[in-house]
């Protein structure tokens, strides 16, 4: 995936970004943006050495708390949120 620095800044400023750290090392993160009543979740990443420890689940639960006003969450995989050919998975809150 390639993004310009300006595109990355714009996406960061309009998104919720959560980071999970252990001993000062970033081992997981997730980013989402809300549009109307849908939260678009992308960039859920956990370091391979730290997987299967519940970090991704913790990040997603915290994201749902922070964007609790959204009626649904859509996990977007692929090049970008705007990429219509990206794979998606949608779930309702609650």
PDB file of C-alpha atoms in Angstrom:
ATOM      1  CA  UNK A   1       0.000   0.000   0.000  1.00  0.00           C
ATOM      2  CA  UNK A   2       1.286   3.439  -0.877  1.00  0.00           C
ATOM      3  CA  UNK A   3       0.053   6.710   0.611  1.00  0.00           C
ATOM      4  CA  UNK A   4       1.490  10.177   0.384  1.00  0.00           C
ATOM      5  CA  UNK A   5       2.370  11.892   3.636  1.00  0.00           C
ATOM      6  CA  UNK A   6      -0.471  14.373   3.061  1.00  0.00           C
ATOM      7  CA  UNK A   7      -2.999  11.554   2.500  1.00  0.00           C
ATOM      8  CA  UNK A   8      -1.808   9.874   5.682  1.00  0.00           C
ATOM      9  CA  UNK A   9      -2.174  13.124   7.665  1.00  0.00           C
ATOM     10  CA  UNK A  10      -5.708  13.717   6.357  1.00  0.00           C
ATOM     11  CA  UNK A  11      -6.751  10.157   7.174  1.00  0.00           C
ATOM     12  CA  UNK A  12      -5.190  10.380  10.654  1.00  0.00           C
ATOM     13  CA  UNK A  13      -6.920  13.685  11.472  1.00  0.00           C
ATOM     14  CA  UNK A  14     -10.357  12.325  10.570  1.00  0.00           C
ATOM     15  CA  UNK A  15      -9.911   8.950  12.291  1.00  0.00           C
ATOM     16  CA  UNK A  16      -9.760   7.334  15.694  1.00  0.00           C
ATOM     17  CA  UNK A  17      -6.382   5.653  16.103  1.00  0.00           C
ATOM     18  CA  UNK A  18      -5.702   3.260  18.991  1.00  0.00           C
ATOM     19  CA  UNK A  19      -2.311   1.800  19.842  1.00  0.00           C
ATOM     20  CA  UNK A  20      -1.465  -1.096  22.173  1.00  0.00           C
ATOM     21  CA  UNK A  21       1.991  -0.916  23.732  1.00  0.00           C
ATOM     22  CA  UNK A  22       3.995  -3.339  25.848  1.00  0.00           C
ATOM     23  CA  UNK A  23       7.207  -2.131  27.491  1.00  0.00           C
ATOM     24  CA  UNK A  24       7.276   0.904  25.191  1.00  0.00           C
ATOM     25  CA  UNK A  25       6.953  -1.199  22.028  1.00  0.00           C
ATOM     26  CA  UNK A  26       3.910  -0.833  19.767  1.00  0.00           C
ATOM     27  CA  UNK A  27       2.520  -4.339  19.306  1.00  0.00           C
ATOM     28  CA  UNK A  28      -0.906  -3.530  17.878  1.00  0.00           C
ATOM     29  CA  UNK A  29      -3.039  -0.759  16.448  1.00  0.00           C
ATOM     30  CA  UNK A  30      -6.349  -0.073  14.776  1.00  0.00           C
ATOM     31  CA  UNK A  31      -7.778   2.895  12.908  1.00  0.00           C
ATOM     32  CA  UNK A  32     -11.391   3.764  12.087  1.00  0.00           C
ATOM     33  CA  UNK A  33     -13.414   6.645  10.730  1.00  0.00           C
ATOM     34  CA  UNK A  34     -17.135   7.298  11.102  1.00  0.00           C
ATOM     35  CA  UNK A  35     -19.483   8.461   8.378  1.00  0.00           C
ATOM     36  CA  UNK A  36     -23.107   8.997   9.333  1.00  0.00           C
ATOM     37  CA  UNK A  37     -23.966   5.971  11.497  1.00  0.00           C
ATOM     38  CA  UNK A  38     -21.301   3.575  10.199  1.00  0.00           C
ATOM     39  CA  UNK A  39     -17.764   3.187  11.540  1.00  0.00           C
ATOM     40  CA  UNK A  40     -15.300   2.035   8.891  1.00  0.00           C
ATOM     41  CA  UNK A  41     -12.544  -0.002  10.536  1.00  0.00           C
ATOM     42  CA  UNK A  42      -9.232  -0.502   8.803  1.00  0.00           C
ATOM     43  CA  UNK A  43      -5.625  -1.144   9.577  1.00  0.00           C
ATOM     44  CA  UNK A  44      -6.180  -3.597  12.437  1.00  0.00           C
ATOM     45  CA  UNK A  45      -2.628  -4.819  12.979  1.00  0.00           C
ATOM     46  CA  UNK A  46      -1.026  -7.003  15.653  1.00  0.00           C
ATOM     47  CA  UNK A  47       2.668  -7.916  15.595  1.00  0.00           C
ATOM     48  CA  UNK A  48       2.925 -11.628  14.673  1.00  0.00           C
ATOM     49  CA  UNK A  49       4.919 -12.334  17.841  1.00  0.00           C
ATOM     50  CA  UNK A  50       2.032 -10.943  19.932  1.00  0.00           C
ATOM     51  CA  UNK A  51      -0.931 -12.600  18.189  1.00  0.00           C
ATOM     52  CA  UNK A  52      -3.377 -14.970  19.915  1.00  0.00           C
ATOM     53  CA  UNK A  53      -3.194 -12.955  23.159  1.00  0.00           C
ATOM     54  CA  UNK A  54      -6.418 -10.976  22.783  1.00  0.00           C
ATOM     55  CA  UNK A  55      -4.790  -7.702  21.697  1.00  0.00           C
ATOM     56  CA  UNK A  56      -6.873  -7.390  18.524  1.00  0.00           C
ATOM     57  CA  UNK A  57     -10.049  -8.093  20.507  1.00  0.00           C
ATOM     58  CA  UNK A  58      -9.127  -5.482  23.127  1.00  0.00           C
ATOM     59  CA  UNK A  59      -8.463  -2.891  20.430  1.00  0.00           C
ATOM     60  CA  UNK A  60     -11.807  -3.632  18.755  1.00  0.00           C
ATOM     61  CA  UNK A  61     -13.745  -3.482  22.049  1.00  0.00           C
ATOM     62  CA  UNK A  62     -12.187  -0.109  22.877  1.00  0.00           C
ATOM     63  CA  UNK A  63     -12.941   1.138  19.370  1.00  0.00           C
ATOM     64  CA  UNK A  64     -16.584   0.111  19.760  1.00  0.00           C
ATOM     65  CA  UNK A  65     -16.706   2.030  23.064  1.00  0.00           C
ATOM     66  CA  UNK A  66     -15.234   5.163  21.524  1.00  0.00           C
ATOM     67  CA  UNK A  67     -17.479   5.035  18.461  1.00  0.00           C
ATOM     68  CA  UNK A  68     -20.506   3.719  20.342  1.00  0.00           C
ATOM     69  CA  UNK A  69     -22.846   6.162  18.632  1.00  0.00           C
ATOM     70  CA  UNK A  70     -22.483   4.245  15.381  1.00  0.00           C
ATOM     71  CA  UNK A  71     -25.203   1.754  14.462  1.00  0.00           C
ATOM     72  CA  UNK A  72     -22.808  -0.567  12.627  1.00  0.00           C
ATOM     73  CA  UNK A  73     -19.134  -1.253  12.127  1.00  0.00           C
ATOM     74  CA  UNK A  74     -17.636  -2.266   8.802  1.00  0.00           C
ATOM     75  CA  UNK A  75     -14.230  -3.923   8.673  1.00  0.00           C
ATOM     76  CA  UNK A  76     -12.548  -2.858   5.448  1.00  0.00           C
ATOM     77  CA  UNK A  77      -9.711  -4.891   3.996  1.00  0.00           C
ATOM     78  CA  UNK A  78      -7.858  -3.911   0.885  1.00  0.00           C
ATOM     79  CA  UNK A  79      -6.059  -0.819  -0.338  1.00  0.00           C
ATOM     80  CA  UNK A  80      -8.171   1.914   1.274  1.00  0.00           C
ATOM     81  CA  UNK A  81     -11.512   2.860   2.781  1.00  0.00           C
ATOM     82  CA  UNK A  82     -12.461   4.469  -0.536  1.00  0.00           C
ATOM     83  CA  UNK A  83     -11.586   1.402  -2.632  1.00  0.00           C
ATOM     84  CA  UNK A  84     -14.908  -0.012  -3.805  1.00  0.00           C
ATOM     85  CA  UNK A  85     -13.288  -3.368  -4.600  1.00  0.00           C
ATOM     86  CA  UNK A  86     -12.080  -3.839  -1.023  1.00  0.00           C
ATOM     87  CA  UNK A  87     -13.507  -6.743   0.986  1.00  0.00           C
ATOM     88  CA  UNK A  88     -15.833  -5.796   3.833  1.00  0.00           C
ATOM     89  CA  UNK A  89     -17.520  -7.371   6.846  1.00  0.00           C
ATOM     90  CA  UNK A  90     -20.313  -5.486   8.630  1.00  0.00           C
ATOM     91  CA  UNK A  91     -21.729  -6.045  12.115  1.00  0.00           C
ATOM     92  CA  UNK A  92     -24.212  -4.187  14.287  1.00  0.00           C
ATOM     93  CA  UNK A  93     -23.361  -2.793  17.680  1.00  0.00           C
ATOM     94  CA  UNK A  94     -24.874  -4.051  20.891  1.00  0.00           C
TER      95      UNK A  94
END
